[in-house]
Structure formats: structure tokens, C-alpha cells
Coordinates of C-alpha atoms and ligand atoms in Angstrom, one line a residue:
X1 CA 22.2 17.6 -4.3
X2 CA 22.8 20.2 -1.9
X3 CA 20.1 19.8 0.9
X4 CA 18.5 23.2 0.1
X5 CA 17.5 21.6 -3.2
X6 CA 15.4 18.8 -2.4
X7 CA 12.1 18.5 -0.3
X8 CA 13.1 15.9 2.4
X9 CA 11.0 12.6 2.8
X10 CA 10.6 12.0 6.4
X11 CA 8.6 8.3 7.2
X12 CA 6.7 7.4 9.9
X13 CA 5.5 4.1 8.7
X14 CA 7.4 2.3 10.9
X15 CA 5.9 4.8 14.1
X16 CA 2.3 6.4 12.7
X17 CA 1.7 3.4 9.9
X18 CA 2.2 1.2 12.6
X19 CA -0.2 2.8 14.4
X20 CA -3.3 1.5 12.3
X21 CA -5.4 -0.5 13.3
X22 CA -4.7 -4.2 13.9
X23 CA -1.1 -3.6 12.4
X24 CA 1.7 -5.1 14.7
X25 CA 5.3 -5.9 13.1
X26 CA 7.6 -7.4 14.6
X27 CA 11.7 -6.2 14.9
X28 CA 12.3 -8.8 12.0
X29 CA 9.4 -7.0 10.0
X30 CA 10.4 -3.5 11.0
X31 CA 13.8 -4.2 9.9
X32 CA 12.6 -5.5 6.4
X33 CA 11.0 -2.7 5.8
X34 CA 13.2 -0.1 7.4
X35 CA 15.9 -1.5 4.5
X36 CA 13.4 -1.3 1.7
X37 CA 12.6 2.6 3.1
X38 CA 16.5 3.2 3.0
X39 CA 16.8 1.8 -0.7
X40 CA 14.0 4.0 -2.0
X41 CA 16.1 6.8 -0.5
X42 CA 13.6 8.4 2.4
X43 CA 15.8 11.3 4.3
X44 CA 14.3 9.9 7.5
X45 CA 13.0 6.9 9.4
X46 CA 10.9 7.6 12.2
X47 CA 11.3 4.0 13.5
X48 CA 8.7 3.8 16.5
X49 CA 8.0 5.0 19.6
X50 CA 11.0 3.2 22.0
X51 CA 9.1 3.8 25.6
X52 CA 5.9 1.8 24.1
X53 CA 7.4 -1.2 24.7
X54 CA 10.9 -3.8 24.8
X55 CA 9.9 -5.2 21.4
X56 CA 9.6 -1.4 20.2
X57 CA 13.1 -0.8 21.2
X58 CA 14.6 -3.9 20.2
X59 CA 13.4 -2.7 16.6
X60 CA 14.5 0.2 16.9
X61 CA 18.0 -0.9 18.5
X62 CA 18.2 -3.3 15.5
X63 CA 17.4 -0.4 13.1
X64 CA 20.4 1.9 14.3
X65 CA 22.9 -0.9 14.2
X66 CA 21.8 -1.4 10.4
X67 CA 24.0 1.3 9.4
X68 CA 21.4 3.0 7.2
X69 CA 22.0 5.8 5.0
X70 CA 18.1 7.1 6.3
X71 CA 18.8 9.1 9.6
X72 CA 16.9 7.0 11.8
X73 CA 14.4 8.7 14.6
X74 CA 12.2 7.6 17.6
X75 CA 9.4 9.4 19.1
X76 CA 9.2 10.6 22.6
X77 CA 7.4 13.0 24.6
X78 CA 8.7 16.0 26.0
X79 CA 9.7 13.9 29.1
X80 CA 13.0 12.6 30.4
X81 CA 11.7 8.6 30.3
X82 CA 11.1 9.1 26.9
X83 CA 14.0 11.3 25.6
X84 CA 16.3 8.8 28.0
X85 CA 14.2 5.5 26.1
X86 CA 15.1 7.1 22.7
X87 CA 18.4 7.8 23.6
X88 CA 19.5 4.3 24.5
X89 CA 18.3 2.7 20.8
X90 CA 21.1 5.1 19.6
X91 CA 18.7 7.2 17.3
X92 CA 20.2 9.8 15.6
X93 CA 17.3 12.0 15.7
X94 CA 14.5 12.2 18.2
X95 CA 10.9 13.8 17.5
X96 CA 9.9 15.0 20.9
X97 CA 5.9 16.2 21.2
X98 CA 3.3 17.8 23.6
X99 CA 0.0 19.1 22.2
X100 CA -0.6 22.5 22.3
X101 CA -4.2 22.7 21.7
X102 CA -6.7 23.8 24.4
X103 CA -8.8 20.5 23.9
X104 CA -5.6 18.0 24.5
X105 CA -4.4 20.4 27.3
X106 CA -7.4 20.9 28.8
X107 CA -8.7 17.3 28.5
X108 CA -5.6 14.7 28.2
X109 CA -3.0 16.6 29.9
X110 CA -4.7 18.5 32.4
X111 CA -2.1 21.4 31.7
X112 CA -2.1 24.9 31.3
X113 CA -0.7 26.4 28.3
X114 CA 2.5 27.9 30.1
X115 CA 2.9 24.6 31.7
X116 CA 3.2 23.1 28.2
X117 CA 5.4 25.6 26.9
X118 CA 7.9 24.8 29.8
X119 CA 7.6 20.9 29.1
X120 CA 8.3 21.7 26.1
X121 CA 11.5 23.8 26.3
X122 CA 13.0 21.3 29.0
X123 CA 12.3 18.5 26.6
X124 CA 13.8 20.0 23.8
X125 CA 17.2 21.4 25.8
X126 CA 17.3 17.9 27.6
X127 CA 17.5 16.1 24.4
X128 CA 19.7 18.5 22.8
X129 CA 22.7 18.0 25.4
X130 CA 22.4 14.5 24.1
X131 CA 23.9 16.1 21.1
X132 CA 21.2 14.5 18.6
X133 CA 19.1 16.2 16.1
X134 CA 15.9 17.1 17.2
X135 CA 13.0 18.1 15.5
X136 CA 9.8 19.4 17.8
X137 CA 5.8 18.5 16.8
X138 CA 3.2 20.7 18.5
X139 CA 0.9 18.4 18.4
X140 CA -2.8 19.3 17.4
X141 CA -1.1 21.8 15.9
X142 CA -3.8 22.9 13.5
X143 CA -6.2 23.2 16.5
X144 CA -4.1 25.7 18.3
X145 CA -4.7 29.2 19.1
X146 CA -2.7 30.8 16.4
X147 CA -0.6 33.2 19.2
X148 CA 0.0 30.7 21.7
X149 CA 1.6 28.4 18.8
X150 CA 4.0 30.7 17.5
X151 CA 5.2 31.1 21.4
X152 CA 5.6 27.7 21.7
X153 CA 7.5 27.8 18.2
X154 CA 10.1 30.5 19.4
X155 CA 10.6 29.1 22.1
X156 CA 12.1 25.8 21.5
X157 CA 14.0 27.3 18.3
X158 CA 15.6 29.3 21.4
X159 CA 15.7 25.6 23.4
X160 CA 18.2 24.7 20.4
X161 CA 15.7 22.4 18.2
X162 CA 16.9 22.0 14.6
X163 CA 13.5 21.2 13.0
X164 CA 10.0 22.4 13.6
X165 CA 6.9 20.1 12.5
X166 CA 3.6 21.1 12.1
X167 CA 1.0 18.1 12.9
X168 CA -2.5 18.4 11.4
X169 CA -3.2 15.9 14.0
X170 CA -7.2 15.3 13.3
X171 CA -7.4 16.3 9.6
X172 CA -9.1 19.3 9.7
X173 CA -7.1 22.1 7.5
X174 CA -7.3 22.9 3.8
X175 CA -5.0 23.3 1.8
X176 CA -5.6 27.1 1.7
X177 CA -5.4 27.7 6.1
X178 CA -2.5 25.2 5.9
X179 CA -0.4 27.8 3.4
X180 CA -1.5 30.5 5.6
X181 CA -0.7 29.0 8.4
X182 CA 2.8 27.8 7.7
X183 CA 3.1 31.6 6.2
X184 CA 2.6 32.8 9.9
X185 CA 5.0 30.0 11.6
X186 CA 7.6 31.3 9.0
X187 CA 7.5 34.9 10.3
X188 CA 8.2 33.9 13.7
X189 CA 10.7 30.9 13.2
X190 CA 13.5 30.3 11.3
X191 CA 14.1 26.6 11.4
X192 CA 13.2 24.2 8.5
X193 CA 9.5 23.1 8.8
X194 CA 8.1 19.8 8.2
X195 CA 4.5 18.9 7.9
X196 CA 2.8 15.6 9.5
X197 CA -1.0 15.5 8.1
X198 CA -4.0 13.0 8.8
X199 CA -6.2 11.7 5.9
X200 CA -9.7 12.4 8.0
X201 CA -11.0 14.5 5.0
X202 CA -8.9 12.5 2.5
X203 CA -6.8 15.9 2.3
X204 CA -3.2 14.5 3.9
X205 CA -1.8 15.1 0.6
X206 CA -3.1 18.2 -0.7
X207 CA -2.5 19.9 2.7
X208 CA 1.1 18.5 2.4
X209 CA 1.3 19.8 -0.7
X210 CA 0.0 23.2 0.3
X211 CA 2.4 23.6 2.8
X212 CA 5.3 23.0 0.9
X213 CA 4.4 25.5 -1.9
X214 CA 4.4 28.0 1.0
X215 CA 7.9 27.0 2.5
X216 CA 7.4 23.8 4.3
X217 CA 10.9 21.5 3.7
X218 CA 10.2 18.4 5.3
X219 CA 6.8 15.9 4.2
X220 CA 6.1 13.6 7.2
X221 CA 4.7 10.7 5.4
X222 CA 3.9 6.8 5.3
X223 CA 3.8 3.9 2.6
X224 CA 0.4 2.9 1.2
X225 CA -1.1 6.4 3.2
X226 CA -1.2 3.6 6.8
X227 CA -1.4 5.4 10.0
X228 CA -3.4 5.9 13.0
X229 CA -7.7 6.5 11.1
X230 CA -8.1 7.6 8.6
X231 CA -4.4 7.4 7.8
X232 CA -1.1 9.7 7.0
X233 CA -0.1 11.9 3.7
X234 CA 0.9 8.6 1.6
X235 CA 4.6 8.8 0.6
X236 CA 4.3 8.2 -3.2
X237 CA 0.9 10.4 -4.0
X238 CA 3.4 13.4 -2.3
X239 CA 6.5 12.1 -4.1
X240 CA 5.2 11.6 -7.4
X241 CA 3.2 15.1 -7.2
X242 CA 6.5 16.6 -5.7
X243 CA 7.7 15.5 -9.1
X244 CA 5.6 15.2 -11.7
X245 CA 3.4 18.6 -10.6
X246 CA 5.9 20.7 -8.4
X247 CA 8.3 20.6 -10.1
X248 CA 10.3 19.5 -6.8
X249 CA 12.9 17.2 -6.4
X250 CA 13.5 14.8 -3.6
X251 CA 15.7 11.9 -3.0
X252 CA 13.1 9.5 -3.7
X253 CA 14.3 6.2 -6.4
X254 CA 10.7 6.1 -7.5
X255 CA 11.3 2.8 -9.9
X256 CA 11.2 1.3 -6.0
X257 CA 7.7 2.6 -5.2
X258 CA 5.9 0.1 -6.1
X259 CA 8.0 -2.8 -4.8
X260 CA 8.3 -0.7 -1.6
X261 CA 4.5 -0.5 -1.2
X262 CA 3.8 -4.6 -1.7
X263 CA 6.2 -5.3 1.0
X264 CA 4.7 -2.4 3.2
X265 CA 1.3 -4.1 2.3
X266 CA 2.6 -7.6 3.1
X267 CA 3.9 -7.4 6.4
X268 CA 0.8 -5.0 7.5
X269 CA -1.6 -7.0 6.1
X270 CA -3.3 -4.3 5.0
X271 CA -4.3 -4.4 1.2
X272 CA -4.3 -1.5 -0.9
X273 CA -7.5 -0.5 -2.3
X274 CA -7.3 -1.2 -6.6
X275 CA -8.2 2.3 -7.2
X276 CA -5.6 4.0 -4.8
X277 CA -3.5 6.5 -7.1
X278 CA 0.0 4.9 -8.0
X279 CA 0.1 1.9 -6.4
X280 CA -3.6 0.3 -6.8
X281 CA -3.8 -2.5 -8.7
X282 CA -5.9 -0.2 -11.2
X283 CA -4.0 3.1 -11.1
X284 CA -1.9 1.8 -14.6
X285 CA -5.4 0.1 -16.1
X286 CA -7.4 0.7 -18.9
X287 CA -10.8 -0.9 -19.9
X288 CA -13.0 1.3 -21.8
X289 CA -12.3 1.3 -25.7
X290 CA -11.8 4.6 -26.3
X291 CA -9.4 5.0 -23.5
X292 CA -7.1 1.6 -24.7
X293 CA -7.0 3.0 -28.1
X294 CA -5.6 6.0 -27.1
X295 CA -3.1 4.6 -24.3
X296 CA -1.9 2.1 -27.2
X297 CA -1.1 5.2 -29.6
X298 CA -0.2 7.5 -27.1
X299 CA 0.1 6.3 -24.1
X300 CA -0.2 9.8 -22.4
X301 CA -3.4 10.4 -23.5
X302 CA -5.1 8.8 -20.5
X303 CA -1.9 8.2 -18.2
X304 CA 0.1 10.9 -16.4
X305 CA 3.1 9.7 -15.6
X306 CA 4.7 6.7 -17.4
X307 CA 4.0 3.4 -15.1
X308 CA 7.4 2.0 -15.2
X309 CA 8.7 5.6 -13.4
X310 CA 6.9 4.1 -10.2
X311 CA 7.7 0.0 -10.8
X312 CA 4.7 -0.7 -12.6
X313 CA 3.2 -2.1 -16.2
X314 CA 0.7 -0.7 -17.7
X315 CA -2.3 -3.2 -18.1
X316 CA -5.7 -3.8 -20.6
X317 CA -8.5 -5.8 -19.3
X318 CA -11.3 -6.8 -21.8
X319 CA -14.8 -5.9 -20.4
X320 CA -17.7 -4.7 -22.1
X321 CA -16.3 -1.2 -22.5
X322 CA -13.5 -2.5 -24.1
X323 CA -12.9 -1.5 -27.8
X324 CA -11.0 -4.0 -30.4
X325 CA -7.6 -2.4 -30.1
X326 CA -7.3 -3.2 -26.3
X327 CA -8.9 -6.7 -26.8
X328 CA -6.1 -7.1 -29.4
X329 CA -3.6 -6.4 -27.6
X330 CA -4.6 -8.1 -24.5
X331 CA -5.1 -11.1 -26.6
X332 CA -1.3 -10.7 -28.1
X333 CA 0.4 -10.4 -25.0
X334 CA -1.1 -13.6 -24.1
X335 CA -0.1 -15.6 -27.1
X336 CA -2.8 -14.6 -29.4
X337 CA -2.8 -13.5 -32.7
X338 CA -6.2 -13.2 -34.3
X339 CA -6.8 -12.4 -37.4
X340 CA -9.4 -9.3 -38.4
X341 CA -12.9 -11.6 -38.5
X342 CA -11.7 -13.6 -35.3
X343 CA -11.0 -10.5 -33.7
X344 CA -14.3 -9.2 -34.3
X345 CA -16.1 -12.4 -33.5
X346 CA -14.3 -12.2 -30.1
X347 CA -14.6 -8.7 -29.1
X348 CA -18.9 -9.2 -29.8
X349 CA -18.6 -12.2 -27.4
X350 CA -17.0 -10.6 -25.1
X351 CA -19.2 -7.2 -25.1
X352 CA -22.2 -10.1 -25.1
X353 CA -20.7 -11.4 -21.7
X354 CA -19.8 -7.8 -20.3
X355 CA -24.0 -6.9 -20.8
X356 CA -24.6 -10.0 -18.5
X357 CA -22.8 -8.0 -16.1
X358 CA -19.3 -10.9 -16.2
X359 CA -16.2 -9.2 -15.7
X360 CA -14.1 -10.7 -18.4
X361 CA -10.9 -12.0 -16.5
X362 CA -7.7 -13.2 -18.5
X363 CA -8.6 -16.8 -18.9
X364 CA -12.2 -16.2 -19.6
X365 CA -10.7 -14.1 -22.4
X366 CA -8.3 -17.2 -23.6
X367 CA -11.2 -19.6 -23.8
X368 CA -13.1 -17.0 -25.9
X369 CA -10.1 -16.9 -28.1
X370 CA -9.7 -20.7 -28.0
X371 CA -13.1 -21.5 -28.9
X372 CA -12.9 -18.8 -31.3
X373 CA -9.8 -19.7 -33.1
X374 CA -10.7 -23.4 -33.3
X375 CA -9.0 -24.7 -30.9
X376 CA -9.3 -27.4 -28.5
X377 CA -11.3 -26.9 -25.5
X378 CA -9.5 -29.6 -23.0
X379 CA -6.2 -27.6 -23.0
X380 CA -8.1 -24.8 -20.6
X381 CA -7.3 -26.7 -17.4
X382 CA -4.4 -28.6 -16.8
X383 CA -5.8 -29.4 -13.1
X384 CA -9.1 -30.4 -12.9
X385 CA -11.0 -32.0 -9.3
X386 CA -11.7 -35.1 -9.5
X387 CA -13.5 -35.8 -5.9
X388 CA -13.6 -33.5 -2.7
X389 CA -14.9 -34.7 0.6
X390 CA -15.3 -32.9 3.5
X391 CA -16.3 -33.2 7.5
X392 CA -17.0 -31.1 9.7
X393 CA -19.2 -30.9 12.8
X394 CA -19.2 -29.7 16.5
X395 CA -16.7 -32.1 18.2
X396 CA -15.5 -33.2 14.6
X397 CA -11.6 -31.3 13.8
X398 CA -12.7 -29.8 9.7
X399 CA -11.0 -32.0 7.5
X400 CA -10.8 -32.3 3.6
X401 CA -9.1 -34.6 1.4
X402 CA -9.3 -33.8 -2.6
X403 CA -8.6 -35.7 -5.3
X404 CA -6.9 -33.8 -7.9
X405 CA -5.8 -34.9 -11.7
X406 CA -2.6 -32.6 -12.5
X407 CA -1.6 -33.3 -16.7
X408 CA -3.5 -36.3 -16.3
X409 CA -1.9 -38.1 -13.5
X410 CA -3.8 -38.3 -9.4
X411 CA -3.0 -36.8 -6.9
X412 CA -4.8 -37.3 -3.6
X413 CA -4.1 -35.0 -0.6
X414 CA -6.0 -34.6 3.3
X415 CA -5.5 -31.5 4.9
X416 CA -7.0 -30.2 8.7
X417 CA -8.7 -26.3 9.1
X418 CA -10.4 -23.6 11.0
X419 CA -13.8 -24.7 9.5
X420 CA -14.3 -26.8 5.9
X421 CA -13.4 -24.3 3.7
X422 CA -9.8 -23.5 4.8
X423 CA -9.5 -27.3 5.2
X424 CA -10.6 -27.9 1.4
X425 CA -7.8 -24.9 0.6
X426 CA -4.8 -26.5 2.1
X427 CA -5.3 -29.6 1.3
X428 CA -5.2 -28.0 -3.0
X429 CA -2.9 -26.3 -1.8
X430 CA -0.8 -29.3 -0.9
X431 CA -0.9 -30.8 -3.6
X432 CA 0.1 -27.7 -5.9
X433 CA 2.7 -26.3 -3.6
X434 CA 5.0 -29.1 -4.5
X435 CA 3.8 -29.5 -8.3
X436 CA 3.5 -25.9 -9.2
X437 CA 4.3 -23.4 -6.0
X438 CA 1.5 -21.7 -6.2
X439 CA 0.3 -20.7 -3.6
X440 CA -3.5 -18.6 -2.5
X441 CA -2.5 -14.8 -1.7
X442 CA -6.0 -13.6 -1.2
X443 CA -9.7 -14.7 -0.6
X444 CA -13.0 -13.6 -0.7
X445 CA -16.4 -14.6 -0.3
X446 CA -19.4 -13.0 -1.3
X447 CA -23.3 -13.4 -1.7
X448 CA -24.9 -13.2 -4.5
X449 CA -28.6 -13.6 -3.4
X450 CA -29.9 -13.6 0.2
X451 CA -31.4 -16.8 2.1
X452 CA -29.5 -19.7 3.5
X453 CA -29.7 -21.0 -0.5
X454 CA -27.9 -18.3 -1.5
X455 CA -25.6 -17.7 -4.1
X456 CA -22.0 -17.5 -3.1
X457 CA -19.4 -15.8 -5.6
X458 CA -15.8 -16.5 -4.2
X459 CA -13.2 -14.8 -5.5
X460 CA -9.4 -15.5 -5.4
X461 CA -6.0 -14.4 -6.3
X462 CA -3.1 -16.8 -6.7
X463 CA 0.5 -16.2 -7.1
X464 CA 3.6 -18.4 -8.0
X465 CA 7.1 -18.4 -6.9
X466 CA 7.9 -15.9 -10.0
X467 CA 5.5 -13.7 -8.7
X468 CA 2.7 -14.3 -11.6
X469 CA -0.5 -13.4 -10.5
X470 CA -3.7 -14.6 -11.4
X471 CA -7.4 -13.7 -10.2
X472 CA -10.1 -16.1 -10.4
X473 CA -13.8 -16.7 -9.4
X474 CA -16.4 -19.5 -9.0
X475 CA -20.3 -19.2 -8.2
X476 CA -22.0 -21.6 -6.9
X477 CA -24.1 -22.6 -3.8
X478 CA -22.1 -24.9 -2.0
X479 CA -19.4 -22.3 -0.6
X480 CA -16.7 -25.4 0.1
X481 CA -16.9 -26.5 -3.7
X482 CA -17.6 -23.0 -5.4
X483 CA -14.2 -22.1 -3.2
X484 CA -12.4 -25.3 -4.6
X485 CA -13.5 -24.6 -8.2
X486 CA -12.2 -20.9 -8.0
X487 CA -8.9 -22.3 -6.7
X488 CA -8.3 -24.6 -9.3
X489 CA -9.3 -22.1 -11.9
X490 CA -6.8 -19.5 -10.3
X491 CA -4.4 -22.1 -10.8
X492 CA -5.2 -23.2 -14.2
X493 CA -5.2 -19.6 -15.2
X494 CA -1.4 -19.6 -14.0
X495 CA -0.3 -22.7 -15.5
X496 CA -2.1 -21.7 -18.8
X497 CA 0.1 -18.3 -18.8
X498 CA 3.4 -20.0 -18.1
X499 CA 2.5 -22.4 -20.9
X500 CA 1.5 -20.0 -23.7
X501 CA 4.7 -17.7 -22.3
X502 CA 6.9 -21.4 -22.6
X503 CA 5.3 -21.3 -26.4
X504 CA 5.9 -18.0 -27.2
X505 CA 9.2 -18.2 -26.4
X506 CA 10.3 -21.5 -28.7
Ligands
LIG601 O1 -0.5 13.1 14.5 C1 0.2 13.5 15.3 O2 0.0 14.6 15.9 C2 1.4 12.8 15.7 C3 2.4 13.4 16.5 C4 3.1 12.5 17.4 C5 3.4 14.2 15.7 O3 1.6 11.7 15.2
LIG602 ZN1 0.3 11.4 13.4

């Protein structure tokens, strides 16, 4: 693909994403990611920022000696520290910056605009007789006096830049001033624009988007939307509407998406929401019964893009607004095959349980089906507790020791925590990390009713070595045990799967 054709994918996850909140990877991490980034085929990785700190440039450093197709980028203002920093990871592209707003000038740099303008051009030449690729953000961008932008602009494109980015650096354009505006940069300058937009309105994308319909070449973007607020323009929403809306073709493999975005979420520890487009858990999921029936004949009559483009299945959950044809085949892909009365005696039960205001998970569904279809009621749970105690106190170090029955044989394990609940957790978790590797991926506690007797609802996903996931949930009002029981029903749920999956397949 000539480069002309294609809309390049510049990311900053490893520099902006970083940047959110309470995120912090270390070289190892970066590195993990920066391979995954190259696989999916990004144009660019803006690795970090190399002044910020040693361990920022050890990344970095580690980054460049990969080899990567990705050209690989650090950040640095329009100073010589920072050029000189960027220089010494061996980048083959840095992004210098100054703001060129009157609020940053006026109130964090304490310089007038001509002052800025000459940082800027001595930035830019000074990193150019380094003989990398440079591309120039005016920060704030979108906050500047239109003019005094467009001077700036010229005058680094004379200073030798090769790229010019625009930063919506607060969030503040539309989509409509953000075509205008890149419009007016593209009377003045001829070097490829690239776009850098903040989610503060939710609008990263759209303004992206924008942009690029009115020239823009180059989408500044990160994984999972992470960056500094409110976030950056998330790197598959602009991809897969590149594709699937524009018409526009980048050099994206988006089969990795998906994969891309759970490591991204891993090592960040920052979840993605279940109804974030693409890559939430329920982008690909249908509940309500007219929607299932259509997805199962037609699967593009309530999905835009086929799931598997991005690395995803498509999925049916039972609930109340579930109709028989999505019940049905949620019931066959776990091992069921009902016939028309059962079928109909399930789907009332489970429209009965859905009015009670239960959400129907996949193992609440099987012991509908069980008890439905005659069969035996013990099989539902492999693991069951058998005792639990627990101290905990002041001076007193939280310890729990559980007594578990695993296919009918003990298994007794102690385990030491933060407070009783995390100690009850490992010490299941020691026993089924041998037996079964599974292993808790996420937890979360909630109350039901106020006062000190409340209700507490905890609710947990668990995942095995294959990746199978299952989500669970206990009530009670003893948080320790109602924690314990969701466990062991997470894990039940798992080992029922792999069972019914080791049936299906004899
Ligand atoms: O948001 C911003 O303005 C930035 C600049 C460093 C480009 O991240
Ligand atoms: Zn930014």
C-alpha cells in the first residue's frame, strides 16, 4: 500500500494512555505491549516521554532495540534536554511540543507568543540536524487564536518538520470547527496532518473522524480510549469506523483488536466498561428476543460489523427479554438440546426469574435446564464448601482456612490476607489453583440494602488456564461467606462447562 493510501495509526498508549490516572508500567510491560501494538500493525509508537524519568527511558531504550516494524517515537518539548533525552533512546521519530494558546502561555509558560514561536522553530531545527523524523504538536491547539496558529504552523514547516499535529488538548471542538479548522491549517501548510483529540465531551473520535474527512492523514490514538481524563480518540472505535464507515483503509490487522485491548487492559489495570463499542464485553451481545431472533437469522440485522473481524464471538444471554430462539441456542451451545415443551417450560422459568429482577447467568440457566429436563440436581457443583473459618481482629494477622470437597474427595487449605475476605479467597484459591487453575480475575462487592445488616451481593469473574470465563454471584449477609459461595459457584460454573464441552465432544 503506497503510503498516500492509507490513514496512518499513530499510538500514544504507551506516552498519553500511560498518562491516566493510577496507570504505571513498567519497561517489561511497555515492551509487552509495544510488540502486541507492532503485530496489530500501528504506523507509530509514541513510546513515552524519555526526560520523565530513567525507567521511562529504559523503556523506551528497550523499545528501539526491539527492532519493530512500528517507527517508534518519544515525546519532548521544544527544549534541548528533551530533544537530547529522546535522542539517546535511539527513537526514530520525536514529537516535540509547546502550547500555543494564550491560557498555557500566559499561565504555565509565562511566554509571549513570539517567544513560543522561536522555541518552537529552535526545537524543531535542533532536532532535525539529528536527522530524525519529526512531527510538531501545538499544543492546545484548538484553543489558539486561529492567526497566531497558522504562524506557528509555517514556521516550523520552514524549520524542516515532516509532520504537523493538531492537539485538541482539553476536548472542546466539534466535529464541524475541527473540519474547519484543519481546512484553514491546510491552506497555509503543506505537511501531512495528524490529529491528537481528548474524550472530555466523549467526542475524541468523532472529532478524529472529522478531521480526517477534511484532509487530516495521521489519527493520534490509544488502546481501550486510556489517556490523561477523560481519555484519548480510542484506537479501534477510529479504526473500525475508518473501515467499516469511511471507507478508509489503514494498516490495522483488526482480527488483533480485541486481543490487543485485554492485554492493554491487563497490564493498566484499567477495565473496559461492558458497553464500550468494540471491545466491551457487551458490544457482540444480544438479550432481548426480538433482537436474538434476528441476529440468529441474519446476523446483521442488529450487528454492524461481524464480531470475529475484531477477535470477538458473538454471544446470547437468557434474561427476561430473551425470546425462545436465543434461549435455544444458548442452551445448545452449552450441551443442551431441548425438545419444543421443555423449551417452552424453560424459557417461562426463566422470564419468571428475569420479573424478580435475577439476571439469568449461564449456570443458572443449566440448572433450569437440568431440572427441567429431569436431570439430577447433585451434578450442578462439583466443589462444594464444606467448613470455612476465619479470624480476624486488631493485633490478629486475617487468616482463613476452608474446607473444601472437590468430586467428592477433602481438601483443606489456610491462607493469610489484607482483611478476612481476601484471606477466605486465597486460601480457595489454593486449593483450586492446583486442582483446576482457576484462578479469581475480578471482584466486586455490593449492597443490596443499607444498615450494618445489610444485604451484600458479591459478584465475581473467574478464568482458567484456557482462558474460559465465567461470572458468578452470591447474596447473602455475611460478606466473608457470601464471597466464598460466589467463588465456588464461579468455579463450578467452569468446571460444569469443561465437563458438558468433554461430553459433547465423545
Ligand atoms: O494532549 C496534548 O496536547 C498532548 C500533547 C503533548 C500533544 O498530549
Ligand atoms: Zn494528549
Amino acid at each position: 500500500m503506497s503510503s498516500e493510501d492509507y490513514i496512518k495509526i499513530f499510538d500514544t498508549t504507551l506516552r498519553d494512555g500511560e498518562q491516566t490516572p493510577g496507570v504505571s508500567l513498567t519497561p517489561e510491560e511497555k515492551l509487552e505491549i509495544a510488540r502486541q501494538l507492532d503485530k496489530l500493525g500501528v504506523d507509530t509508537i509514541e513510546a513515552g516521554f524519555p526526560i520523565a524519568s530513567k525507567g521511562e527511558m529504559e523503556a523506551i531504550k528497550l523499545i528501539v532495540k526491539e527492532g519493530l516494524n512500528a517507527e517508534i517515537c518519544g515525546l519532548a518539548r521544544v527544549n534541548k534536554s528533551d530533544i537530547d533525552a529522546a535522542l539517546s533512546c535511539g527513537v526514530g521519530c520525536i514529537h516535540v511540543f509547546i502550547a500555543t494558546s494564550d491560557i498555557h502561555l500566559n499561565y504555565k509558560l509565562k511566554l509571549t507568543r513570539e517567544q513560543a514561536l522561536q522555541k518552537a522553530i529552535e526545537g524543531v531545527e535542533y532536532a532535525k540536524s539529528h536527522g530524525v523524523q519529526v512531527e510538531f504538536s501545538a499544543e492546545d491547539a484548538t484553543r489558539s487564536d486561529l492567526d497566531y496558529l497558522k504562524q506557528v504552523f509555517k514556521a516550523v514547516e520552514d524549520a524542516g518538520a515532516d509532520r504537523i499535529d493538531i492537539p485538541d488538548t482539553v476536548g472542546i471542538i466539534t466535529p464541524a470547527r475541527i473540519y474547519q479548522l484543519v481546512g484553514e491549517i491546510k491552506k497555509t501548510v503543506k505537511l501531512p496532518i495528524s490529529l491528537h483529540c481528548h474524550d472530555d465531551f466523549g467526542m475524541a473520535v468523532a472529532n478524529t473522524l472529522a478531521g480526517i474527512e477534511a484532509g487530516a492523514v495521521r489519527a493520534h490514538v490509544t488502546v481501550n480510549g486510556l489517556g490523561e481524563r477523560a481519555g484519548n480518540a480510542s484506537l479501534e472505535e477510529v479504526v473500525m469506523a475508518l473501515h467499516s464507515l469511511y471507507k478508509k483503509k489503514t494498516r490495522i490487522n483488526t482480527r488483533l483488536i480485541y486481543e490487543t485491548s485485554k492485554l492493554v487492559s491487563e497490564l493498566t489495570g484499567i477495565m473496559v466498561q461492558p458497553n464500550k463499542a468494540i471491545v466491551g464485553d457487551n458490544a457482540f451481545g444480544h438479550e432481548s428476543g426480538i433482537h436474538t431472533h434476528g441476529v440468529l437469522s441474519m446476523p446483521l440485522t442488529y450487528e454492524p460489523i461481524e464480531p470475529e473481524l475484531v477477535g470477538r464471538k458473538r454471544w446470547i444471554q437468557a434474561g427476561k427479554h430473551a425470546g425462545a430462539h436465543g434461549i435455544l441456542a444458548e442452551l445448545r451451545e452449552m450441551g443442551w438440546q431441548p425438545n419444543e415443551d421443555q423449551l417452552k417450560e424453560i424459557v417461562e422459568k426463566v422470564k419468571e426469574l428475569g420479573d424478580k429482577g435475577k439476571t439469568i447467568t449461564d449456570t443458572d440457566l443449566s440448572a433450569i435446564a437440568r431440572s427441567v429436563m429431569r436431570k439430577t440436581t447433585e451434578e450442578e457443583k462439583i466443589i462444594t464448601l464444606a467448613d470455612l473459618a476465619v479470624m480476624t481482629g486488631v493485633k490478629v494477622v486475617p487468616t482463613a482456612s476452608v474446607k473444601l470437597i472437590v468430586d467428592g474427595k477433602e481438601y483443606v487449605a489456610a491462607e493469610t490476607g489484607v482483611g478476612p475476605v481476601d484471606s477466605a479467597v486465597k486460601a480457595i484459591q489454593k486449593v483450586t489453583d492446583s486442582l483446576a487453575n482457576i484462578r479469581l480475575k475480578e471482584y466486586r462487592l455490593e449492597a443490596i440494602t443499607g444498615g450494618s445488616d445489610a444485604l451484600a451481593e458479591v459478584i465475581i469473574k473467574v478464568e482458567d488456564r484456557n482462558g474460559n470465563v465465567a461470572s458468578a454471584r452470591a447474596t447473602g449477609e455475611d460478606i466473608v461467606i457470601t464471597s466464598v459461595e460466589a467463588m465456588i459457584n464461579g468455579i463450578n460454573k467452569i468446571l460444569i462447562k469443561r465437563k458438558q464441552a468433554q461430553s459433547h465432544a465423545k
